[in-house]
Amino acid sequence: MSLESQDGFLGILLQMIIATDIPIGTKQSVSIYFKNRIRRSWSGSQRALEQYAPINEADRLVTKDNLLLAIYSSPQAIKLQLTECLGVALKYDFPEQWPQFLVQVKEFLHAPDAQKVYAGLLALLEVVRMYRYTTSKRDHIDNIALELLPQLQKIADDAVSSNDDLAMRLTWISFKVYFNCIQSGIPPSFQAPDQLVAWGTSFIKMIEKPVAFDKETMDEDSAKEPVWKAKKWAIRSINRLYARYGNPALLPASDSKKNMPFAKLFTANFLPQLVQVYLKQVEGYATGQIWMSLRIRGLVAQFLSDCVKEKSAWKLVKPHTEGIVSHFIFPQMCFSRADQELWEDNPVEY
């Protein structure tokens, strides 16, 4: 406790995390301690002050100036710890006490170093998450989308063609940011036809990207994680965009007037191609040529379920309904080997 209250303590911890000559185990311990310190005391609330030493202003400034650099310099496990710290600091300080944050993020997103771009994406995701469910502060997300999301789309589109793990992580986090931006509303900049086409093209490229898997086991452990997670977030983003804003049949009455122009644009210019992409995935899975996680299968089924509620989409899906039901939906309802194993190992859970 006495060390915590010393000026410069948090800065020393960050220096240890960034240092190249300290063992990874030590760094992990330091990062956990650093995270707990931030979580307990950053708010500066009366309750926190009664139980823990306060974080002085100098340490706050040092932390905010160096946190993104520490995320960039750290191994993946430590990045996750520090990203959680970033989320806490943003919650209490952004934007009033941390106006330079988005400037820092923008610099990282435009960096030539892919690891630096990745750190910038993690930071951007944290700030977007703060406003994903709010309607009263939509201007924050709208402004972020206008200023930073074009670069984000470029990052995703450049990375989606690669099989490199880091490139897939860039794609995965980019799509996750997009998804969080459209939770409670769709930013005006996303509704422009050029942006719809750009993001839609990136999503389709990712959905069509093959996932290497073991055809014998077909299990999740045999598939390359960053690839299928990027595919999952591409599908989640499209599903959310369509179900919430792009399907005229599903628009809430309160949003109908506001979102109907976008829904008509989406349905006329993007939906036909999208339906064909989903149907191709269903066919590939049914014939054993394409791997899908259980979650992705559920998302595909949800999209098809939403499609049949809208006349123009139903016309596209209708000719394929027998095959979808027979070869995609019905087999998933049958008793499987995984069900058998669960029944034998844990009948209560089954």
mmCIF file of C-alpha atoms in Angstrom:
data_model
loop_
_atom_site.group_PDB
_atom_site.id
_atom_site.type_symbol
_atom_site.label_atom_id
_atom_site.label_comp_id
_atom_site.label_asym_id
_atom_site.label_seq_id
_atom_site.Cartn_x
_atom_site.Cartn_y
_atom_site.Cartn_z
ATOM 1 C CA MET A 1 0.000 0.000 0.000
ATOM 2 C CA SER A 2 2.846 2.426 0.825
ATOM 3 C CA LEU A 3 4.480 1.823 -2.570
ATOM 4 C CA GLU A 4 1.181 2.338 -4.398
ATOM 5 C CA SER A 5 0.906 5.853 -3.052
ATOM 6 C CA GLN A 6 4.366 6.891 -4.255
ATOM 7 C CA ASP A 7 4.590 9.277 -7.188
ATOM 8 C CA GLY A 8 5.616 7.524 -10.380
ATOM 9 C CA PHE A 9 4.599 4.036 -9.215
ATOM 10 C CA LEU A 10 2.313 3.325 -12.184
ATOM 11 C CA GLY A 11 4.949 4.653 -14.563
ATOM 12 C CA ILE A 12 7.505 2.207 -13.153
ATOM 13 C CA LEU A 13 5.061 -0.671 -13.635
ATOM 14 C CA LEU A 14 4.535 0.329 -17.266
ATOM 15 C CA GLN A 15 8.293 0.536 -17.814
ATOM 16 C CA MET A 16 8.632 -3.015 -16.470
ATOM 17 C CA ILE A 17 5.889 -4.234 -18.804
ATOM 18 C CA ILE A 18 7.510 -2.592 -21.828
ATOM 19 C CA ALA A 19 11.108 -3.592 -20.939
ATOM 20 C CA THR A 20 12.711 -6.207 -23.180
ATOM 21 C CA ASP A 21 15.005 -7.734 -20.549
ATOM 22 C CA ILE A 22 12.345 -8.813 -18.027
ATOM 23 C CA PRO A 23 11.015 -12.416 -18.114
ATOM 24 C CA ILE A 24 7.502 -12.871 -19.471
ATOM 25 C CA GLY A 25 6.298 -14.427 -16.211
ATOM 26 C CA THR A 26 7.353 -11.334 -14.281
ATOM 27 C CA LYS A 27 5.680 -9.094 -16.839
ATOM 28 C CA GLN A 28 2.428 -11.017 -16.517
ATOM 29 C CA SER A 29 2.480 -10.643 -12.738
ATOM 30 C CA VAL A 30 3.183 -6.910 -13.068
ATOM 31 C CA SER A 31 0.394 -6.475 -15.619
ATOM 32 C CA ILE A 32 -2.131 -8.198 -13.346
ATOM 33 C CA TYR A 33 -1.068 -5.991 -10.429
ATOM 34 C CA PHE A 34 -1.270 -2.924 -12.688
ATOM 35 C CA LYS A 35 -4.763 -3.919 -13.866
ATOM 36 C CA ASN A 36 -6.024 -4.411 -10.305
ATOM 37 C CA ARG A 37 -4.599 -1.054 -9.277
ATOM 38 C CA ILE A 38 -6.371 0.693 -12.174
ATOM 39 C CA ARG A 39 -9.677 -1.117 -11.566
ATOM 40 C CA ARG A 40 -9.692 -0.331 -7.842
ATOM 41 C CA SER A 41 -8.629 3.290 -7.821
ATOM 42 C CA TRP A 42 -8.940 4.996 -11.202
ATOM 43 C CA SER A 43 -12.502 6.170 -10.585
ATOM 44 C CA GLY A 44 -11.389 8.285 -7.631
ATOM 45 C CA SER A 45 -14.745 7.665 -5.964
ATOM 46 C CA GLN A 46 -15.215 8.158 -2.240
ATOM 47 C CA ARG A 47 -15.533 4.416 -1.726
ATOM 48 C CA ALA A 48 -12.274 3.773 -3.599
ATOM 49 C CA LEU A 49 -10.474 6.475 -1.620
ATOM 50 C CA GLU A 50 -11.628 4.935 1.652
ATOM 51 C CA GLN A 51 -10.117 1.542 0.790
ATOM 52 C CA TYR A 52 -7.129 2.227 -1.477
ATOM 53 C CA ALA A 53 -4.428 4.803 -2.055
ATOM 54 C CA PRO A 54 -5.519 7.401 -4.650
ATOM 55 C CA ILE A 55 -3.818 7.629 -8.040
ATOM 56 C CA ASN A 56 -2.252 11.058 -8.319
ATOM 57 C CA GLU A 57 -2.607 13.240 -11.390
ATOM 58 C CA ALA A 58 0.988 12.759 -12.543
ATOM 59 C CA ASP A 59 0.555 8.971 -12.609
ATOM 60 C CA ARG A 60 -2.726 9.338 -14.479
ATOM 61 C CA LEU A 61 -1.053 11.417 -17.172
ATOM 62 C CA VAL A 62 1.887 9.012 -17.481
ATOM 63 C CA THR A 63 -0.512 6.079 -17.777
ATOM 64 C CA LYS A 64 -2.619 7.746 -20.466
ATOM 65 C CA ASP A 65 0.464 8.839 -22.405
ATOM 66 C CA ASN A 66 2.021 5.354 -22.437
ATOM 67 C CA LEU A 67 -0.808 2.826 -22.255
ATOM 68 C CA LEU A 68 -1.248 2.407 -26.009
ATOM 69 C CA LEU A 69 2.495 1.999 -26.437
ATOM 70 C CA ALA A 70 2.489 -0.669 -23.722
ATOM 71 C CA ILE A 71 -0.348 -2.533 -25.468
ATOM 72 C CA TYR A 72 1.617 -2.395 -28.722
ATOM 73 C CA SER A 73 4.844 -3.656 -27.113
ATOM 74 C CA SER A 74 3.337 -6.538 -25.124
ATOM 75 C CA PRO A 75 2.637 -10.210 -25.906
ATOM 76 C CA GLN A 76 -0.994 -11.179 -26.578
ATOM 77 C CA ALA A 77 -1.792 -12.307 -23.012
ATOM 78 C CA ILE A 78 -0.555 -9.009 -21.562
ATOM 79 C CA LYS A 79 -2.296 -6.985 -24.287
ATOM 80 C CA LEU A 80 -5.597 -8.320 -22.943
ATOM 81 C CA GLN A 81 -4.777 -7.207 -19.387
ATOM 82 C CA LEU A 82 -3.737 -3.737 -20.514
ATOM 83 C CA THR A 83 -6.710 -3.350 -22.842
ATOM 84 C CA GLU A 84 -8.977 -3.923 -19.862
ATOM 85 C CA CYS A 85 -7.096 -1.137 -18.041
ATOM 86 C CA LEU A 86 -7.651 1.103 -21.043
ATOM 87 C CA GLY A 87 -11.383 0.449 -20.888
ATOM 88 C CA VAL A 88 -11.485 1.539 -17.243
ATOM 89 C CA ALA A 89 -9.508 4.728 -17.894
ATOM 90 C CA LEU A 90 -11.702 5.625 -20.869
ATOM 91 C CA LYS A 91 -14.863 5.081 -18.858
ATOM 92 C CA TYR A 92 -13.915 7.813 -16.403
ATOM 93 C CA ASP A 93 -11.706 10.148 -18.460
ATOM 94 C CA PHE A 94 -12.870 10.147 -22.090
ATOM 95 C CA PRO A 95 -13.403 12.567 -23.708
ATOM 96 C CA GLU A 96 -13.174 15.482 -21.272
ATOM 97 C CA GLN A 97 -9.961 14.459 -19.471
ATOM 98 C CA TRP A 98 -8.423 12.566 -22.367
ATOM 99 C CA PRO A 99 -9.052 14.657 -25.498
ATOM 100 C CA GLN A 100 -5.874 13.439 -27.220
ATOM 101 C CA PHE A 101 -6.919 9.773 -27.096
ATOM 102 C CA LEU A 102 -8.443 9.601 -30.586
ATOM 103 C CA VAL A 103 -5.417 11.425 -31.984
ATOM 104 C CA GLN A 104 -3.221 8.664 -30.539
ATOM 105 C CA VAL A 105 -5.510 5.976 -31.958
ATOM 106 C CA LYS A 106 -5.485 7.601 -35.400
ATOM 107 C CA GLU A 107 -1.687 7.621 -35.417
ATOM 108 C CA PHE A 108 -1.623 3.920 -34.567
ATOM 109 C CA LEU A 109 -4.204 3.017 -37.236
ATOM 110 C CA HIS A 110 -2.122 4.760 -39.928
ATOM 111 C CA ALA A 111 1.180 3.218 -38.802
ATOM 112 C CA PRO A 112 3.128 0.977 -41.231
ATOM 113 C CA ASP A 113 3.714 -1.547 -38.415
ATOM 114 C CA ALA A 114 0.877 -4.135 -38.323
ATOM 115 C CA GLN A 115 1.350 -4.716 -34.587
ATOM 116 C CA LYS A 116 0.867 -1.004 -33.975
ATOM 117 C CA VAL A 117 -2.283 -1.057 -36.112
ATOM 118 C CA TYR A 118 -3.531 -4.002 -34.038
ATOM 119 C CA ALA A 119 -2.982 -2.037 -30.820
ATOM 120 C CA GLY A 120 -4.881 0.881 -32.340
ATOM 121 C CA LEU A 121 -7.797 -1.409 -33.219
ATOM 122 C CA LEU A 122 -7.953 -2.797 -29.685
ATOM 123 C CA ALA A 123 -8.014 0.762 -28.335
ATOM 124 C CA LEU A 124 -10.710 1.837 -30.802
ATOM 125 C CA LEU A 125 -12.841 -1.163 -29.837
ATOM 126 C CA GLU A 126 -12.711 -0.143 -26.173
ATOM 127 C CA VAL A 127 -13.972 3.384 -26.818
ATOM 128 C CA VAL A 128 -16.729 2.238 -29.173
ATOM 129 C CA ARG A 129 -17.895 -0.328 -26.632
ATOM 130 C CA MET A 130 -18.605 2.466 -24.158
ATOM 131 C CA TYR A 131 -21.309 3.924 -26.376
ATOM 132 C CA ARG A 132 -22.647 0.852 -28.181
ATOM 133 C CA TYR A 133 -25.974 0.693 -26.303
ATOM 134 C CA THR A 134 -26.574 4.368 -25.669
ATOM 135 C CA THR A 135 -28.820 6.555 -27.791
ATOM 136 C CA SER A 136 -28.170 9.795 -25.916
ATOM 137 C CA LYS A 137 -24.462 9.881 -26.842
ATOM 138 C CA ARG A 138 -24.689 8.609 -30.409
ATOM 139 C CA ASP A 139 -22.741 11.637 -31.618
ATOM 140 C CA HIS A 140 -19.559 10.108 -30.155
ATOM 141 C CA ILE A 141 -19.866 6.972 -32.296
ATOM 142 C CA ASP A 142 -21.079 8.964 -35.315
ATOM 143 C CA ASN A 143 -18.016 11.210 -35.121
ATOM 144 C CA ILE A 144 -15.649 8.261 -34.623
ATOM 145 C CA ALA A 145 -17.240 6.466 -37.577
ATOM 146 C CA LEU A 146 -16.846 9.513 -39.793
ATOM 147 C CA GLU A 147 -13.222 10.143 -38.853
ATOM 148 C CA LEU A 148 -11.714 6.688 -38.289
ATOM 149 C CA LEU A 149 -13.886 4.004 -39.878
ATOM 150 C CA PRO A 150 -12.778 4.627 -43.502
ATOM 151 C CA GLN A 151 -9.235 3.737 -42.423
ATOM 152 C CA LEU A 152 -10.634 0.786 -40.482
ATOM 153 C CA GLN A 153 -12.350 -0.496 -43.625
ATOM 154 C CA LYS A 154 -9.101 -0.191 -45.562
ATOM 155 C CA ILE A 155 -7.280 -2.158 -42.862
ATOM 156 C CA ALA A 156 -9.886 -4.922 -42.972
ATOM 157 C CA ASP A 157 -9.960 -5.099 -46.762
ATOM 158 C CA ASP A 158 -6.165 -5.283 -47.004
ATOM 159 C CA ALA A 159 -5.943 -7.936 -44.293
ATOM 160 C CA VAL A 160 -8.806 -10.188 -45.382
ATOM 161 C CA SER A 161 -6.848 -11.636 -48.311
ATOM 162 C CA SER A 162 -4.010 -12.851 -46.074
ATOM 163 C CA ASN A 163 -3.775 -16.119 -44.161
ATOM 164 C CA ASP A 164 -1.409 -14.662 -41.588
ATOM 165 C CA ASP A 165 -2.678 -14.874 -37.993
ATOM 166 C CA LEU A 166 -2.061 -11.184 -37.298
ATOM 167 C CA ALA A 167 -3.864 -10.154 -40.494
ATOM 168 C CA MET A 168 -6.864 -12.230 -39.457
ATOM 169 C CA ARG A 169 -6.815 -10.595 -36.028
ATOM 170 C CA LEU A 170 -6.835 -7.189 -37.716
ATOM 171 C CA THR A 171 -9.850 -8.272 -39.762
ATOM 172 C CA TRP A 172 -11.610 -9.801 -36.758
ATOM 173 C CA ILE A 173 -11.210 -6.698 -34.555
ATOM 174 C CA SER A 174 -12.141 -4.340 -37.429
ATOM 175 C CA PHE A 175 -15.429 -6.186 -37.945
ATOM 176 C CA LYS A 176 -16.017 -6.241 -34.199
ATOM 177 C CA VAL A 177 -15.646 -2.450 -34.085
ATOM 178 C CA TYR A 178 -18.124 -2.110 -36.949
ATOM 179 C CA PHE A 179 -20.588 -4.403 -35.174
ATOM 180 C CA ASN A 180 -20.403 -2.354 -31.978
ATOM 181 C CA CYS A 181 -20.913 0.866 -33.940
ATOM 182 C CA ILE A 182 -24.324 -0.312 -35.209
ATOM 183 C CA GLN A 183 -25.791 -1.682 -31.986
ATOM 184 C CA SER A 184 -28.106 1.210 -31.104
ATOM 185 C CA GLY A 185 -28.085 3.091 -34.396
ATOM 186 C CA ILE A 186 -26.405 3.266 -37.754
ATOM 187 C CA PRO A 187 -23.932 6.132 -38.228
ATOM 188 C CA PRO A 188 -24.845 8.433 -41.134
ATOM 189 C CA SER A 189 -21.457 7.782 -42.764
ATOM 190 C CA PHE A 190 -22.265 4.038 -42.911
ATOM 191 C CA GLN A 191 -25.429 4.702 -44.900
ATOM 192 C CA ALA A 192 -23.611 6.179 -47.891
ATOM 193 C CA PRO A 193 -23.716 3.781 -50.874
ATOM 194 C CA ASP A 194 -19.916 3.770 -51.251
ATOM 195 C CA GLN A 195 -19.424 2.769 -47.602
ATOM 196 C CA LEU A 196 -22.098 0.081 -47.810
ATOM 197 C CA VAL A 197 -20.396 -1.388 -50.868
ATOM 198 C CA ALA A 198 -16.924 -1.146 -49.325
ATOM 199 C CA TRP A 199 -17.829 -2.833 -46.041
ATOM 200 C CA GLY A 200 -20.144 -5.296 -47.740
ATOM 201 C CA THR A 201 -17.355 -6.360 -50.091
ATOM 202 C CA SER A 202 -14.994 -6.931 -47.166
ATOM 203 C CA PHE A 203 -17.614 -8.946 -45.286
ATOM 204 C CA ILE A 204 -18.323 -11.133 -48.317
ATOM 205 C CA LYS A 205 -14.612 -11.744 -48.930
ATOM 206 C CA MET A 206 -14.286 -12.951 -45.351
ATOM 207 C CA ILE A 207 -17.387 -15.142 -45.437
ATOM 208 C CA GLU A 208 -16.156 -16.809 -48.619
ATOM 209 C CA LYS A 209 -12.654 -17.307 -47.225
ATOM 210 C CA PRO A 210 -11.950 -21.023 -46.659
ATOM 211 C CA VAL A 211 -11.291 -22.177 -43.105
ATOM 212 C CA ALA A 212 -8.771 -25.006 -42.859
ATOM 213 C CA PHE A 213 -10.226 -27.859 -40.786
ATOM 214 C CA ASP A 214 -9.951 -31.563 -40.072
ATOM 215 C CA LYS A 215 -12.609 -33.258 -42.209
ATOM 216 C CA GLU A 216 -12.547 -36.293 -39.948
ATOM 217 C CA THR A 217 -13.391 -34.524 -36.695
ATOM 218 C CA MET A 218 -15.050 -31.329 -38.058
ATOM 219 C CA ASP A 219 -14.525 -29.879 -34.570
ATOM 220 C CA GLU A 220 -13.758 -26.316 -33.567
ATOM 221 C CA ASP A 221 -10.304 -27.162 -32.238
ATOM 222 C CA SER A 222 -9.152 -28.241 -35.696
ATOM 223 C CA ALA A 223 -10.069 -24.922 -37.333
ATOM 224 C CA LYS A 224 -7.774 -21.902 -37.339
ATOM 225 C CA GLU A 225 -9.181 -19.605 -34.645
ATOM 226 C CA PRO A 226 -8.456 -16.105 -36.035
ATOM 227 C CA VAL A 227 -9.938 -17.086 -39.413
ATOM 228 C CA TRP A 228 -13.233 -18.484 -38.158
ATOM 229 C CA LYS A 229 -13.596 -15.692 -35.600
ATOM 230 C CA ALA A 230 -13.134 -13.084 -38.321
ATOM 231 C CA LYS A 231 -15.768 -14.946 -40.363
ATOM 232 C CA LYS A 232 -18.105 -15.011 -37.361
ATOM 233 C CA TRP A 233 -17.853 -11.233 -36.855
ATOM 234 C CA ALA A 234 -18.387 -10.612 -40.577
ATOM 235 C CA ILE A 235 -21.612 -12.619 -40.428
ATOM 236 C CA ARG A 236 -22.705 -11.018 -37.151
ATOM 237 C CA SER A 237 -22.178 -7.551 -38.640
ATOM 238 C CA ILE A 238 -24.190 -8.345 -41.766
ATOM 239 C CA ASN A 239 -26.963 -9.992 -39.752
ATOM 240 C CA ARG A 240 -27.248 -6.999 -37.447
ATOM 241 C CA LEU A 241 -27.170 -4.552 -40.347
ATOM 242 C CA TYR A 242 -29.887 -6.433 -42.195
ATOM 243 C CA ALA A 243 -32.180 -7.380 -39.304
ATOM 244 C CA ARG A 244 -32.055 -3.980 -37.594
ATOM 245 C CA TYR A 245 -31.738 -1.502 -40.472
ATOM 246 C CA GLY A 246 -31.816 -3.229 -43.867
ATOM 247 C CA ASN A 247 -34.969 -5.351 -43.835
ATOM 248 C CA PRO A 248 -38.139 -3.290 -44.525
ATOM 249 C CA ALA A 249 -40.274 -6.062 -43.001
ATOM 250 C CA LEU A 250 -38.439 -5.915 -39.656
ATOM 251 C CA LEU A 251 -38.107 -2.152 -39.177
ATOM 252 C CA PRO A 252 -39.750 -0.971 -35.931
ATOM 253 C CA ALA A 253 -42.549 1.506 -36.549
ATOM 254 C CA SER A 254 -40.609 4.176 -34.641
ATOM 255 C CA ASP A 255 -37.611 3.832 -37.002
ATOM 256 C CA SER A 256 -39.443 3.157 -40.240
ATOM 257 C CA LYS A 257 -39.340 6.683 -41.631
ATOM 258 C CA LYS A 258 -35.719 7.256 -40.613
ATOM 259 C CA ASN A 259 -34.275 3.947 -41.822
ATOM 260 C CA MET A 260 -36.537 3.050 -44.753
ATOM 261 C CA PRO A 261 -34.290 4.755 -47.388
ATOM 262 C CA PHE A 262 -31.329 2.696 -46.178
ATOM 263 C CA ALA A 263 -33.434 -0.477 -46.033
ATOM 264 C CA LYS A 264 -34.495 -0.002 -49.645
ATOM 265 C CA LEU A 265 -30.898 0.691 -50.688
ATOM 266 C CA PHE A 266 -29.671 -2.405 -48.864
ATOM 267 C CA THR A 267 -32.429 -4.658 -50.228
ATOM 268 C CA ALA A 268 -32.074 -3.520 -53.827
ATOM 269 C CA ASN A 269 -28.298 -3.317 -54.171
ATOM 270 C CA PHE A 270 -26.764 -5.706 -51.679
ATOM 271 C CA LEU A 271 -29.238 -8.350 -50.551
ATOM 272 C CA PRO A 272 -29.370 -10.499 -53.748
ATOM 273 C CA GLN A 273 -25.607 -11.035 -53.732
ATOM 274 C CA LEU A 274 -25.624 -11.631 -50.000
ATOM 275 C CA VAL A 275 -28.315 -14.317 -50.195
ATOM 276 C CA GLN A 276 -26.292 -16.139 -52.841
ATOM 277 C CA VAL A 277 -23.207 -16.040 -50.620
ATOM 278 C CA TYR A 278 -25.115 -17.516 -47.660
ATOM 279 C CA LEU A 279 -26.702 -20.203 -49.828
ATOM 280 C CA LYS A 280 -23.280 -21.174 -51.151
ATOM 281 C CA GLN A 281 -22.025 -21.522 -47.576
ATOM 282 C CA VAL A 282 -25.014 -23.717 -46.694
ATOM 283 C CA GLU A 283 -24.398 -25.917 -49.733
ATOM 284 C CA GLY A 284 -20.687 -26.198 -48.944
ATOM 285 C CA TYR A 285 -21.379 -27.176 -45.358
ATOM 286 C CA ALA A 286 -23.999 -29.740 -46.398
ATOM 287 C CA THR A 287 -21.512 -31.410 -48.757
ATOM 288 C CA GLY A 288 -18.640 -31.320 -46.246
ATOM 289 C CA GLN A 289 -16.567 -28.816 -48.244
ATOM 290 C CA ILE A 290 -16.989 -25.841 -45.901
ATOM 291 C CA TRP A 291 -16.498 -25.815 -42.142
ATOM 292 C CA MET A 292 -18.789 -23.799 -39.870
ATOM 293 C CA SER A 293 -18.692 -23.505 -36.119
ATOM 294 C CA LEU A 294 -21.957 -24.081 -34.263
ATOM 295 C CA ARG A 295 -22.230 -20.335 -33.681
ATOM 296 C CA ILE A 296 -21.792 -19.543 -37.378
ATOM 297 C CA ARG A 297 -24.403 -22.140 -38.329
ATOM 298 C CA GLY A 298 -26.810 -20.435 -35.950
ATOM 299 C CA LEU A 299 -26.065 -17.022 -37.444
ATOM 300 C CA VAL A 300 -26.592 -18.291 -40.991
ATOM 301 C CA ALA A 301 -29.892 -19.871 -39.972
ATOM 302 C CA GLN A 302 -30.956 -16.612 -38.326
ATOM 303 C CA PHE A 303 -30.217 -14.643 -41.488
ATOM 304 C CA LEU A 304 -32.267 -17.058 -43.594
ATOM 305 C CA SER A 305 -35.085 -16.843 -41.052
ATOM 306 C CA ASP A 306 -35.099 -13.044 -41.364
ATOM 307 C CA CYS A 307 -34.961 -13.243 -45.175
ATOM 308 C CA VAL A 308 -38.228 -15.121 -45.520
ATOM 309 C CA LYS A 309 -40.096 -12.271 -43.811
ATOM 310 C CA GLU A 310 -39.369 -9.882 -46.682
ATOM 311 C CA LYS A 311 -40.943 -10.423 -50.098
ATOM 312 C CA SER A 312 -37.964 -9.753 -52.370
ATOM 313 C CA ALA A 313 -35.642 -11.881 -50.237
ATOM 314 C CA TRP A 314 -38.159 -14.718 -50.003
ATOM 315 C CA LYS A 315 -38.222 -14.935 -53.804
ATOM 316 C CA LEU A 316 -34.470 -15.577 -53.725
ATOM 317 C CA VAL A 317 -34.590 -18.146 -50.922
ATOM 318 C CA LYS A 318 -37.771 -20.016 -51.911
ATOM 319 C CA PRO A 319 -36.278 -22.211 -54.664
ATOM 320 C CA HIS A 320 -33.679 -23.504 -52.185
ATOM 321 C CA THR A 321 -35.915 -24.185 -49.189
ATOM 322 C CA GLU A 322 -36.130 -27.953 -49.671
ATOM 323 C CA GLY A 323 -32.354 -28.301 -49.791
ATOM 324 C CA ILE A 324 -31.879 -25.936 -46.823
ATOM 325 C CA VAL A 325 -34.320 -27.892 -44.681
ATOM 326 C CA SER A 326 -33.155 -31.354 -45.775
ATOM 327 C CA HIS A 327 -29.397 -30.883 -45.853
ATOM 328 C CA PHE A 328 -28.684 -28.006 -43.448
ATOM 329 C CA ILE A 329 -31.395 -27.643 -40.803
ATOM 330 C CA PHE A 330 -32.593 -31.229 -40.314
ATOM 331 C CA PRO A 331 -29.103 -32.784 -39.829
ATOM 332 C CA GLN A 332 -28.399 -30.296 -37.042
ATOM 333 C CA MET A 333 -31.547 -31.398 -35.241
ATOM 334 C CA CYS A 334 -30.538 -35.059 -35.372
ATOM 335 C CA PHE A 335 -28.752 -36.876 -32.551
ATOM 336 C CA SER A 336 -25.030 -36.419 -33.250
ATOM 337 C CA ARG A 337 -21.778 -37.957 -32.098
ATOM 338 C CA ALA A 338 -21.201 -34.890 -29.908
ATOM 339 C CA ASP A 339 -24.657 -35.433 -28.357
ATOM 340 C CA GLN A 340 -23.755 -39.076 -27.728
ATOM 341 C CA GLU A 341 -20.494 -38.118 -26.013
ATOM 342 C CA LEU A 342 -22.250 -35.527 -23.854
ATOM 343 C CA TRP A 343 -24.964 -38.041 -22.932
ATOM 344 C CA GLU A 344 -22.365 -40.585 -21.872
ATOM 345 C CA ASP A 345 -20.077 -38.162 -20.029
ATOM 346 C CA ASN A 346 -22.619 -35.776 -18.488
ATOM 347 C CA PRO A 347 -26.260 -36.826 -18.842
ATOM 348 C CA VAL A 348 -27.432 -34.073 -16.505
ATOM 349 C CA GLU A 349 -25.885 -31.385 -18.731
ATOM 350 C CA TYR A 350 -27.348 -33.101 -21.816
#
